[in-house]
PDB file of C-alpha atoms in Angstrom:
ATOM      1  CA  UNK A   1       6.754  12.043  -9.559  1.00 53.00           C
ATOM      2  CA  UNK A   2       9.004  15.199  -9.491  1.00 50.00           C
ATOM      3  CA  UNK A   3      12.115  15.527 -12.115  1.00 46.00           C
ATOM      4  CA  UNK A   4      14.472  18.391 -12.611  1.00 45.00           C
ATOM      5  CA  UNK A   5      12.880  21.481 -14.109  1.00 46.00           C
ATOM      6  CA  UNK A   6      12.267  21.215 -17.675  1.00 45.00           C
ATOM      7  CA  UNK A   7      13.766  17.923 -17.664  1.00 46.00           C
ATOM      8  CA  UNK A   8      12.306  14.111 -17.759  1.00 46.00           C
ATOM      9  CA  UNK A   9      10.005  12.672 -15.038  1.00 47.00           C
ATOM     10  CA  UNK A  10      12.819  10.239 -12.363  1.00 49.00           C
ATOM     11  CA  UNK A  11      12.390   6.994 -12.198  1.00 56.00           C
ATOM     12  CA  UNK A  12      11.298   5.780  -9.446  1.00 61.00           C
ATOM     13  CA  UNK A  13      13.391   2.816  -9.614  1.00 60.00           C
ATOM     14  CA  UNK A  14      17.059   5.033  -9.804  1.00 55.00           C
ATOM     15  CA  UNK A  15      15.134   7.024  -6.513  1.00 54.00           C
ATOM     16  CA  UNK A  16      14.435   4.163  -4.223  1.00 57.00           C
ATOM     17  CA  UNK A  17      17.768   2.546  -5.004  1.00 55.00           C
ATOM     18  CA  UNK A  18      19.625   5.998  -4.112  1.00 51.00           C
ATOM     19  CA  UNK A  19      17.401   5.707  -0.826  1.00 54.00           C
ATOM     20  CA  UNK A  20      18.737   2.570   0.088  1.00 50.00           C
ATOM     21  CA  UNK A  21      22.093   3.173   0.647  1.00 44.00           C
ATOM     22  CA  UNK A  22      25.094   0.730   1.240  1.00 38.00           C
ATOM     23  CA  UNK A  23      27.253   2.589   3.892  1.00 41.00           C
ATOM     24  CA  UNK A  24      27.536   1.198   7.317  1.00 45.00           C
ATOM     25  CA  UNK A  25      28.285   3.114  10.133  1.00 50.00           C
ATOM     26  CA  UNK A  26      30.682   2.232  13.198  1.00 50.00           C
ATOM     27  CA  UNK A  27      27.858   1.121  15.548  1.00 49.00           C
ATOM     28  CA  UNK A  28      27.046  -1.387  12.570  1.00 51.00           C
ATOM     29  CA  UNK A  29      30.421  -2.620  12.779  1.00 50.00           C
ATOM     30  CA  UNK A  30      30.244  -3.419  16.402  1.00 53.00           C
ATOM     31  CA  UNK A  31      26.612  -4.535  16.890  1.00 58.00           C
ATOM     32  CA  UNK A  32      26.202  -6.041  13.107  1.00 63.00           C
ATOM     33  CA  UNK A  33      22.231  -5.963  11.884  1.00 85.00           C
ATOM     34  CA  UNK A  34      20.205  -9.005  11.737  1.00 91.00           C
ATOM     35  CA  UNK A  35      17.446  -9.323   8.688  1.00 95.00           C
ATOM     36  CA  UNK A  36      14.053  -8.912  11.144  1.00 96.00           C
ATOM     37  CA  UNK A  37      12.678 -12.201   8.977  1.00 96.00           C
ATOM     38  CA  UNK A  38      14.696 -14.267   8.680  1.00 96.00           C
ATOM     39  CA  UNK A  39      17.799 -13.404  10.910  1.00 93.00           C
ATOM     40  CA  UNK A  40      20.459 -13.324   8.312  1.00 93.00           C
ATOM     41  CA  UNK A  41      23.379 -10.433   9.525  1.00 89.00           C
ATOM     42  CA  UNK A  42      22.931  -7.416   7.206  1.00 85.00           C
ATOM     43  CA  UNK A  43      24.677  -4.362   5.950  1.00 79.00           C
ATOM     44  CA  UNK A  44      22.470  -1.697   7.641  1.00 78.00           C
ATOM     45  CA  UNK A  45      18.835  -3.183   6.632  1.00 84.00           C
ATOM     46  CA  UNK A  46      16.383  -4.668   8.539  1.00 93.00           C
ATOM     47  CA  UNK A  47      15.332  -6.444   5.622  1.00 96.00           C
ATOM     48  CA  UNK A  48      18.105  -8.209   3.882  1.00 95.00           C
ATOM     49  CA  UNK A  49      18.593  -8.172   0.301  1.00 94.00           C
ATOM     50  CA  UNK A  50      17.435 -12.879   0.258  1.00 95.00           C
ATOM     51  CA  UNK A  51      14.550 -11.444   1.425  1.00 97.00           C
ATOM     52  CA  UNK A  52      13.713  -8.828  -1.071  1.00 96.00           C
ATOM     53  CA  UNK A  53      14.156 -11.191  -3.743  1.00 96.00           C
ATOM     54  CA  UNK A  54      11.910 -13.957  -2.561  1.00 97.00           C
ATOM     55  CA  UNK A  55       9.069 -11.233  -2.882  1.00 97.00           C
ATOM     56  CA  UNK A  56       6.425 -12.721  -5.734  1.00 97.00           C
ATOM     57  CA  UNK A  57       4.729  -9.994  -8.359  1.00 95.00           C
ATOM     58  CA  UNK A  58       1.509 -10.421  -8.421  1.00 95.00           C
ATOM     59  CA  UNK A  59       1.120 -12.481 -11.478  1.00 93.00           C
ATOM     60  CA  UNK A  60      -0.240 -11.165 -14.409  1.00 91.00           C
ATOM     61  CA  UNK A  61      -2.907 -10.803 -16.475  1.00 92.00           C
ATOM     62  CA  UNK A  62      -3.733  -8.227 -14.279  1.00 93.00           C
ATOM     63  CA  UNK A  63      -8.172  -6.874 -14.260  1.00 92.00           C
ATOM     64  CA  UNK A  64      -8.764  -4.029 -16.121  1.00 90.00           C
ATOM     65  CA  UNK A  65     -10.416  -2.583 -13.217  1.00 91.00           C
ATOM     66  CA  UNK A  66      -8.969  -3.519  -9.834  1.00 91.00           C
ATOM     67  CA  UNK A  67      -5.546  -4.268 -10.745  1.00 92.00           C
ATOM     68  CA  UNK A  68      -5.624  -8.388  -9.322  1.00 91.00           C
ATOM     69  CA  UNK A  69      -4.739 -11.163 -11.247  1.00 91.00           C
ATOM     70  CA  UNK A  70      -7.386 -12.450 -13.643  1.00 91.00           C
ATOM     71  CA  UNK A  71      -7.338 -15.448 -15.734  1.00 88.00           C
ATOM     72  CA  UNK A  72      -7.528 -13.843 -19.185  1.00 87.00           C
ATOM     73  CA  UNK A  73      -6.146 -10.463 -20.338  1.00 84.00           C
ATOM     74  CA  UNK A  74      -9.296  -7.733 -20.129  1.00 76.00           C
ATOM     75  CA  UNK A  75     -11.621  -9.792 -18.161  1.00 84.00           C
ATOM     76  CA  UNK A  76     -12.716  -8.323 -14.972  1.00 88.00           C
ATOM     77  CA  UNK A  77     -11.248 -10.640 -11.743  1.00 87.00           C
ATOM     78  CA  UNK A  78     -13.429 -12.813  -9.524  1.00 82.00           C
ATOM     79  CA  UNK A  79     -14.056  -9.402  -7.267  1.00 81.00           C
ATOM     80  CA  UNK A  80     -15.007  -7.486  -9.986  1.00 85.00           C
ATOM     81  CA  UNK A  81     -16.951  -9.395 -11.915  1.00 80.00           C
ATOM     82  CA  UNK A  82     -20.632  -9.480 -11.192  1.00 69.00           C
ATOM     83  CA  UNK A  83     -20.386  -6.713  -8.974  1.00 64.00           C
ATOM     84  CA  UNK A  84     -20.339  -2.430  -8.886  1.00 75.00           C
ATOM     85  CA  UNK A  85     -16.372  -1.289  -9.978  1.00 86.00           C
ATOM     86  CA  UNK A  86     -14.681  -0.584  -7.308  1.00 92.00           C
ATOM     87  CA  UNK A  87     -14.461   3.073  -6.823  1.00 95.00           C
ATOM     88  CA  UNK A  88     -10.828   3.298  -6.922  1.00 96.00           C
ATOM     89  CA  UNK A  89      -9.034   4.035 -10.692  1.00 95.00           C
ATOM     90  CA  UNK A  90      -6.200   0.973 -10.344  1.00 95.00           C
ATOM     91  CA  UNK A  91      -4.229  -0.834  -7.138  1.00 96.00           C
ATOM     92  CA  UNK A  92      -1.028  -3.044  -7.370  1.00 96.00           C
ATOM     93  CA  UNK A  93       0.940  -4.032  -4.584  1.00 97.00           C
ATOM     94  CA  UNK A  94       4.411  -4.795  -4.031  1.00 97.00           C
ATOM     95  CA  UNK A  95       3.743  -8.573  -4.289  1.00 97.00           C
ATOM     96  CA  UNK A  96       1.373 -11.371  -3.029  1.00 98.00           C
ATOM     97  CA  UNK A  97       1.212 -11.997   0.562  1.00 98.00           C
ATOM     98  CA  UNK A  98       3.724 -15.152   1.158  1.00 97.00           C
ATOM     99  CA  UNK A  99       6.737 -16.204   2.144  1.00 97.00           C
ATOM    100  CA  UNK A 100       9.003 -13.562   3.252  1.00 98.00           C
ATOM    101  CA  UNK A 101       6.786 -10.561   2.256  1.00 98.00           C
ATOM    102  CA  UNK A 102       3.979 -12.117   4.851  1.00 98.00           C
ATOM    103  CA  UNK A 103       6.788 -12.866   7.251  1.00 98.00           C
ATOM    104  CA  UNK A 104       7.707  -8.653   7.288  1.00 98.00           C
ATOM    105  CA  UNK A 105       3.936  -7.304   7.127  1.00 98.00           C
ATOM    106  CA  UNK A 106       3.277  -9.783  10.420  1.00 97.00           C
ATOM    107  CA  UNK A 107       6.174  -8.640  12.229  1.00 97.00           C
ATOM    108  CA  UNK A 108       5.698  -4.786  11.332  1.00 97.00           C
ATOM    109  CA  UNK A 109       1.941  -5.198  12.465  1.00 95.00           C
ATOM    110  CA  UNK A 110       1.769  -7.804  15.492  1.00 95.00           C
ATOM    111  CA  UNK A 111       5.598  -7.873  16.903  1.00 95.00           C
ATOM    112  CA  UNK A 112       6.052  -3.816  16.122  1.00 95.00           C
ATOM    113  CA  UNK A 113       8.746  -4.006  14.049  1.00 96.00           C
ATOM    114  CA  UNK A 114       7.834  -0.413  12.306  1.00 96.00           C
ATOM    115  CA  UNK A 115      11.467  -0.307  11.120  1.00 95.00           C
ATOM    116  CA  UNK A 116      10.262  -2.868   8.741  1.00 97.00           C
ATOM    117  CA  UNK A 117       7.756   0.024   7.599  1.00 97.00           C
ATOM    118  CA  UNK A 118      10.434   2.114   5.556  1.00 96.00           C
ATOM    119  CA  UNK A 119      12.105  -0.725   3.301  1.00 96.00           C
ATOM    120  CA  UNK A 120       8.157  -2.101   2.641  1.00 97.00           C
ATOM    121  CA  UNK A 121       7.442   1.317   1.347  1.00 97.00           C
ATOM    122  CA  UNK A 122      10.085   1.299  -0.818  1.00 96.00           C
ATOM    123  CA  UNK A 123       9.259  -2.614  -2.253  1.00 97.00           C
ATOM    124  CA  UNK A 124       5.591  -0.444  -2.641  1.00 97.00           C
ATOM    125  CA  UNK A 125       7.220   2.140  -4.792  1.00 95.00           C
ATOM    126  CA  UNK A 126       9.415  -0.146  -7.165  1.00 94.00           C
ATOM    127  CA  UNK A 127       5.682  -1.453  -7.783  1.00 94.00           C
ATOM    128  CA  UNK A 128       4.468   1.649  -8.954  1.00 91.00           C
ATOM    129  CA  UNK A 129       7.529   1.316 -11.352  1.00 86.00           C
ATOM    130  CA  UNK A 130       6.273  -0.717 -13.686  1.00 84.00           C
ATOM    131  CA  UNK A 131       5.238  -0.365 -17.510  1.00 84.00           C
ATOM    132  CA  UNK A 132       2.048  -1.800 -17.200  1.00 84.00           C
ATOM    133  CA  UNK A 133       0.714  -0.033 -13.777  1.00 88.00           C
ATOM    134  CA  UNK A 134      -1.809   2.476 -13.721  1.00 89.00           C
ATOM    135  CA  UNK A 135      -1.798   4.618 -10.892  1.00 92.00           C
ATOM    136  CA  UNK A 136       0.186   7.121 -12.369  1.00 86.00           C
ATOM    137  CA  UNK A 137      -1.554   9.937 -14.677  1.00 83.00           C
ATOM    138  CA  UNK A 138       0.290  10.648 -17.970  1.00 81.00           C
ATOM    139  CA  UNK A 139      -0.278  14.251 -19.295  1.00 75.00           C
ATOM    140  CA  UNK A 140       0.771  14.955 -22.872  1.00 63.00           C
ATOM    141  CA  UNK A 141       3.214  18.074 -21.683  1.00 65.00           C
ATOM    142  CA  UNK A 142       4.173  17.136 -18.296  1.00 66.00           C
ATOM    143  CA  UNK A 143       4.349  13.825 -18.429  1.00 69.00           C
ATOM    144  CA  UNK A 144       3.467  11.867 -15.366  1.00 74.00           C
ATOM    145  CA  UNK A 145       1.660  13.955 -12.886  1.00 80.00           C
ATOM    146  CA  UNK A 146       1.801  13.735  -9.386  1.00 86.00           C
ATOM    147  CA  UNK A 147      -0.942  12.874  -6.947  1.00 95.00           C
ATOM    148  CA  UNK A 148      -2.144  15.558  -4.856  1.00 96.00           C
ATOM    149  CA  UNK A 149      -2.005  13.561  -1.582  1.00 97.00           C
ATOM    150  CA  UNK A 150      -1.146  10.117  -0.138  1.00 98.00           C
ATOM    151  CA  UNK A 151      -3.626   9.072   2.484  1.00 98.00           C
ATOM    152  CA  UNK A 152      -3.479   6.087   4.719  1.00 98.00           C
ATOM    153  CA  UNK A 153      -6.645   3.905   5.595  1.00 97.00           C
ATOM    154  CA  UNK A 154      -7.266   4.625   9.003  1.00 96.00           C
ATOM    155  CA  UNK A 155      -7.598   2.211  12.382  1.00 95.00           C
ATOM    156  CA  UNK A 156     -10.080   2.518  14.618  1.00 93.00           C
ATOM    157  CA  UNK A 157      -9.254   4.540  17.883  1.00 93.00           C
ATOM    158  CA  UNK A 158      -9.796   1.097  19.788  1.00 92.00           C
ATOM    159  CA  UNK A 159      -7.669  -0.656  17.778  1.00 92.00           C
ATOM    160  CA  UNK A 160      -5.103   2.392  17.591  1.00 94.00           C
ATOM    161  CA  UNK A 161      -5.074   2.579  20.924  1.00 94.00           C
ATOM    162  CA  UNK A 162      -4.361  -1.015  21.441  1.00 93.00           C
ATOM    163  CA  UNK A 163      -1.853  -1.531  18.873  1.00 94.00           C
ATOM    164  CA  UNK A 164      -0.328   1.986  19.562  1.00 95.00           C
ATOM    165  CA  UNK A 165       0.522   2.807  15.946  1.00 96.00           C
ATOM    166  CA  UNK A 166      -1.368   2.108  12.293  1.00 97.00           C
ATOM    167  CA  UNK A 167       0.675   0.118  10.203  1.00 97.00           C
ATOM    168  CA  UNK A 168      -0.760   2.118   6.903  1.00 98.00           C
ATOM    169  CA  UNK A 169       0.250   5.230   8.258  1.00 98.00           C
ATOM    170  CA  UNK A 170       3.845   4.179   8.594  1.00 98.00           C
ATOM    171  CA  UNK A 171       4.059   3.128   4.884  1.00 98.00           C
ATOM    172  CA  UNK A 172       2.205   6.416   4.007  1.00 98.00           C
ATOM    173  CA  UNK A 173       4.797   8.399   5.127  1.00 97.00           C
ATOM    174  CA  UNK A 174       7.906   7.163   3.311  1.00 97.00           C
ATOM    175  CA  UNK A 175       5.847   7.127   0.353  1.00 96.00           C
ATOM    176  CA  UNK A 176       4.501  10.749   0.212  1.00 96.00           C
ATOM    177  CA  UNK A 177       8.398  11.412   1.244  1.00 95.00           C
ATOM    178  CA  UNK A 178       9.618   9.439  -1.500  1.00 94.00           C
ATOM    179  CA  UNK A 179       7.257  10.972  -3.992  1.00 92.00           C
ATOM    180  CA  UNK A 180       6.171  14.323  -2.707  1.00 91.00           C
ATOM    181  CA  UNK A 181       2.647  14.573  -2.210  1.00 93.00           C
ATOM    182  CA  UNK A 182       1.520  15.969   1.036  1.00 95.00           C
ATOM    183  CA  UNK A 183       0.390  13.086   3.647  1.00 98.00           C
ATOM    184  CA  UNK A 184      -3.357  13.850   4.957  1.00 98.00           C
ATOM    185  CA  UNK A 185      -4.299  11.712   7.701  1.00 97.00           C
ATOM    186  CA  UNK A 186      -7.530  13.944   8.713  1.00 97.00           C
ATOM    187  CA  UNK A 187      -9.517  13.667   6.180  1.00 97.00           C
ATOM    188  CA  UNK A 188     -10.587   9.695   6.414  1.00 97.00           C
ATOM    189  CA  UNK A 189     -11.711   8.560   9.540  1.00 95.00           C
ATOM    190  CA  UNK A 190     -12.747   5.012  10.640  1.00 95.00           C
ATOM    191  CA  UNK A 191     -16.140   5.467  12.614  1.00 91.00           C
ATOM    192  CA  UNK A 192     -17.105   1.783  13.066  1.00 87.00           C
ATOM    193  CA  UNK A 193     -15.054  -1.409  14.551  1.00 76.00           C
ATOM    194  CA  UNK A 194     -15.218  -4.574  12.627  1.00 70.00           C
ATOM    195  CA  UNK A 195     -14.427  -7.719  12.968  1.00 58.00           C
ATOM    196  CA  UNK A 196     -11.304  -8.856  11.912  1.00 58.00           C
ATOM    197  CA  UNK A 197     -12.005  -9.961   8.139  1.00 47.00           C
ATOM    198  CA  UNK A 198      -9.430 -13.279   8.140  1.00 52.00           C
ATOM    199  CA  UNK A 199     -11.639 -16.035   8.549  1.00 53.00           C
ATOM    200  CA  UNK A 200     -15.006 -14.213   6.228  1.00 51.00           C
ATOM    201  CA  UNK A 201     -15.405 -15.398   3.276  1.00 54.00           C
ATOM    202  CA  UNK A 202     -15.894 -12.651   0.378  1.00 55.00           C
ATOM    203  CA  UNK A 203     -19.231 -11.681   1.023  1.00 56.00           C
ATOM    204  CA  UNK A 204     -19.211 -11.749   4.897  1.00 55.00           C
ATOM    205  CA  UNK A 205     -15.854  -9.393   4.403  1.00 55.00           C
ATOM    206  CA  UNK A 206     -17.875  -6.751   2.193  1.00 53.00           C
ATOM    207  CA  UNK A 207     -20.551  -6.979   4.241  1.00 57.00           C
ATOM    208  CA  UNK A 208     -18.383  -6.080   7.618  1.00 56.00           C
ATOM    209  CA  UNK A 209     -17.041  -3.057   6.329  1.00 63.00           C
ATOM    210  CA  UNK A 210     -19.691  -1.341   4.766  1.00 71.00           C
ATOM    211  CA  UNK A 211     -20.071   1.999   6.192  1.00 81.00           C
ATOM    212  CA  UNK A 212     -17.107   1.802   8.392  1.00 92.00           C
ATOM    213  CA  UNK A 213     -15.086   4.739   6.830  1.00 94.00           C
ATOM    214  CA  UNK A 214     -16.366   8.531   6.850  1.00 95.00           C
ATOM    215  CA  UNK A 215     -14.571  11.342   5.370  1.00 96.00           C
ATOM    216  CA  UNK A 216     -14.093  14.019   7.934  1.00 93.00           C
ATOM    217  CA  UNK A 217     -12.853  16.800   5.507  1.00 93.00           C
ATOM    218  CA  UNK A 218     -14.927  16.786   2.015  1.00 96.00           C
ATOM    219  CA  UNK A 219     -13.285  19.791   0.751  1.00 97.00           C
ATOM    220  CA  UNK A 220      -9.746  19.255   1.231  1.00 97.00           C
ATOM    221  CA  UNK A 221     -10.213  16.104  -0.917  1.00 97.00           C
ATOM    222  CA  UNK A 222     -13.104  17.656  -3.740  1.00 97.00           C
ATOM    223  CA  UNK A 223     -11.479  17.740  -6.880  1.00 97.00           C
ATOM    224  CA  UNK A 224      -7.809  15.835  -5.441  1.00 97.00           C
ATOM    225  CA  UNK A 225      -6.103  13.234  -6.726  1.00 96.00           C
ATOM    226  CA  UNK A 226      -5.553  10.851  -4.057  1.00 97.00           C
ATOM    227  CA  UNK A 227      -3.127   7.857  -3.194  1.00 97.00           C
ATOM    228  CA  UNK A 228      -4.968   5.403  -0.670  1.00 98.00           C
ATOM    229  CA  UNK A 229      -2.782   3.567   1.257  1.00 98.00           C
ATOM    230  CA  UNK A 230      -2.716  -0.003   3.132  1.00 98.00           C
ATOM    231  CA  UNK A 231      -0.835  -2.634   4.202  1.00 98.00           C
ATOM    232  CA  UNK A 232      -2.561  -6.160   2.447  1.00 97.00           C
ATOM    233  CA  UNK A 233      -5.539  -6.368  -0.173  1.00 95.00           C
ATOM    234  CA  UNK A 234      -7.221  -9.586   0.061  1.00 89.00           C
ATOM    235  CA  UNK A 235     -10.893  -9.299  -1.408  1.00 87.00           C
ATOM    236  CA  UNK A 236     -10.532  -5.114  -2.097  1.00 89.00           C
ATOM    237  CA  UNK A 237     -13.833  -4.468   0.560  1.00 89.00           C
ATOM    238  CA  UNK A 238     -11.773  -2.489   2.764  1.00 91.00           C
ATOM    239  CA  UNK A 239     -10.225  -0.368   0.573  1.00 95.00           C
ATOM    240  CA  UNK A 240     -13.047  -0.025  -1.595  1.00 94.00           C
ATOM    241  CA  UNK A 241     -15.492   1.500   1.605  1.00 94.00           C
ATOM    242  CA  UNK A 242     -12.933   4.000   2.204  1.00 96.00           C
ATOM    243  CA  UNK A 243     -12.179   4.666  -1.505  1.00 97.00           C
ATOM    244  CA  UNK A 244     -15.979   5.042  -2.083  1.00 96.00           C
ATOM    245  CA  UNK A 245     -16.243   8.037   1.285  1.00 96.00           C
ATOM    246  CA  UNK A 246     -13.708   9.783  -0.382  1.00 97.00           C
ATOM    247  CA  UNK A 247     -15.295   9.329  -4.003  1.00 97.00           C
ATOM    248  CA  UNK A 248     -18.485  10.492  -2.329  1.00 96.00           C
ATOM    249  CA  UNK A 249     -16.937  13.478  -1.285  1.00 97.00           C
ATOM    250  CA  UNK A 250     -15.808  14.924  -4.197  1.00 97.00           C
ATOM    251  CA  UNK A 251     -12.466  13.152  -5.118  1.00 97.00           C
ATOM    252  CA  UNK A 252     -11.415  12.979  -8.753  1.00 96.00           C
ATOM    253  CA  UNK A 253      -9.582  10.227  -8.680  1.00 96.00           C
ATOM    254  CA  UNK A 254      -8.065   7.462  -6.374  1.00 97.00           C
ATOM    255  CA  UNK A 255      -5.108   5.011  -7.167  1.00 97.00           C
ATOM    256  CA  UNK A 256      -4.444   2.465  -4.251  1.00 97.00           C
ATOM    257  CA  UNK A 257      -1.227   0.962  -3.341  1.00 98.00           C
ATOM    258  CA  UNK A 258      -0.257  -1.635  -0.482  1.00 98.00           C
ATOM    259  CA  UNK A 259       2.377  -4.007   0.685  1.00 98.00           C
ATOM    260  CA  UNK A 260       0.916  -6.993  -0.165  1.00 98.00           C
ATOM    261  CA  UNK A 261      -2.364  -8.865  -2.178  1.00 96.00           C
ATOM    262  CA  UNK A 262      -3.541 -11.890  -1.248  1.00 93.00           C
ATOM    263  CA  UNK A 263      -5.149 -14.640  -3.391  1.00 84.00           C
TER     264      UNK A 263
END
């Protein structure tokens, strides 16, 4: 993340809370805002400050290797262990996939709510904020260094089509606006339809997306450091194909962020 020249790295904590903003303008007066979950009038937000709160961390001890919860500190977690590291560095998401943080990724994907998109994004970044996470790089001089570019996991064009907007994309943008990377949405590509992966079990849902990602631009990402993007983690397969194209093709490393992990 970017600070003043010469000067300490921001937090991205004092950034996100300057983003929100308080003010309300006349129209809010008139026509006051509703919370999108659960109703409750607002000052300006579409997702209400009750709300926000009721959002659970993903508990820790957190794996080493994939960033989900794990029942002892530096064991690898049930997705890890046994199996090939995921090709991604680290992922963390804003919190586990209940209650009210459920509640705004449903309505943002399946009753359109993309407004809901911009104050998720933000709930992503205060996760990035945290002593413990890894995403960021640390350099000795610099101190934390940015990523090169924040890139969403891509829909199929079916699905696009039908939904008329990808969810991941949304949250990419606020974040690469919040931090300052440039958002690339041509180099990944989703080549194959799947399934949807909610009622596989964890090796049906690996199995269904194997292959399903291609990266359409090699040398825009050889060499990058990259900031994948999605809206809920649940076993890591889908995140992990597309992390592994872009590994293939040259990427030096990839950090993964997203709304919401389920477990």
């Amino acid at each position: 993340m970017k600070g003043e020249p010469g000067g300490q790295p921001v937090r991205l904590s004092a950034v996100v809370e300057a983003l929100k903003g308080t003010a309300s303008s006349l129209l809010d007066v008139i026509y006051p805002p509703r919370c999108i979950v659960c109703r409750a009038w607002t000052t300006g937000e579409c997702l209400c400050d009750k709300c926000r709160v009721k959002v659970i961390p993903v508990p820790e001890p957190w794996c080493r290797y994939c960033g989900g919860p794990t029942h002892r500190d530096g064991e690898p977690c049930l997705h890890c262990s046994g199996e090939r590291l995921p090709p991604f560095i680290w992922s963390t998401a804003a919190g586990l996939y209940q209650g009210p943080l459920r509640d705004a990724v449903h309505a943002l994907k399946y009753r359109r709510r993309t407004q809901l998109a911009v104050p998720l994004a933000h709930l992503m970044l205060l996760a990035i904020d945290h002593p413990e996470c890894k995403l960021l790089e640390c350099d000795a001089v610099d101190g934390l260094v940015p990523f090169d570019m924040v890139v969403p996991a891509p829909l199929h064009p079916a699905r696009l089509r039908q939904r008329g907007f990808n969810q991941a994309d949304l949250l990419a943008r606020e974040v690469a606006r919040v931090l300052g990377p440039q958002l690339r949405t041509d180099v990944l590509r989703r080549v194959k339809s799947t399934s949807t992966q909610t009622a596989l079990d964890r090796k049906e849902r690996a199995e269904n997306v194997v292959g399903v990602f291609s990266t359409c631009k090699p040398e825009a990402v050889a060499g990058k450091s990259i900031l994948l993007i999605d809206d809920v983690l649940t076993t890591g397969a889908t995140v992990r194909d597309a992390a592994r194209s872009l590994q293939n093709s040259g990427a030096r490393r990839i950090a993964v962020l997203v709304v919401a992990r389920a477990v």
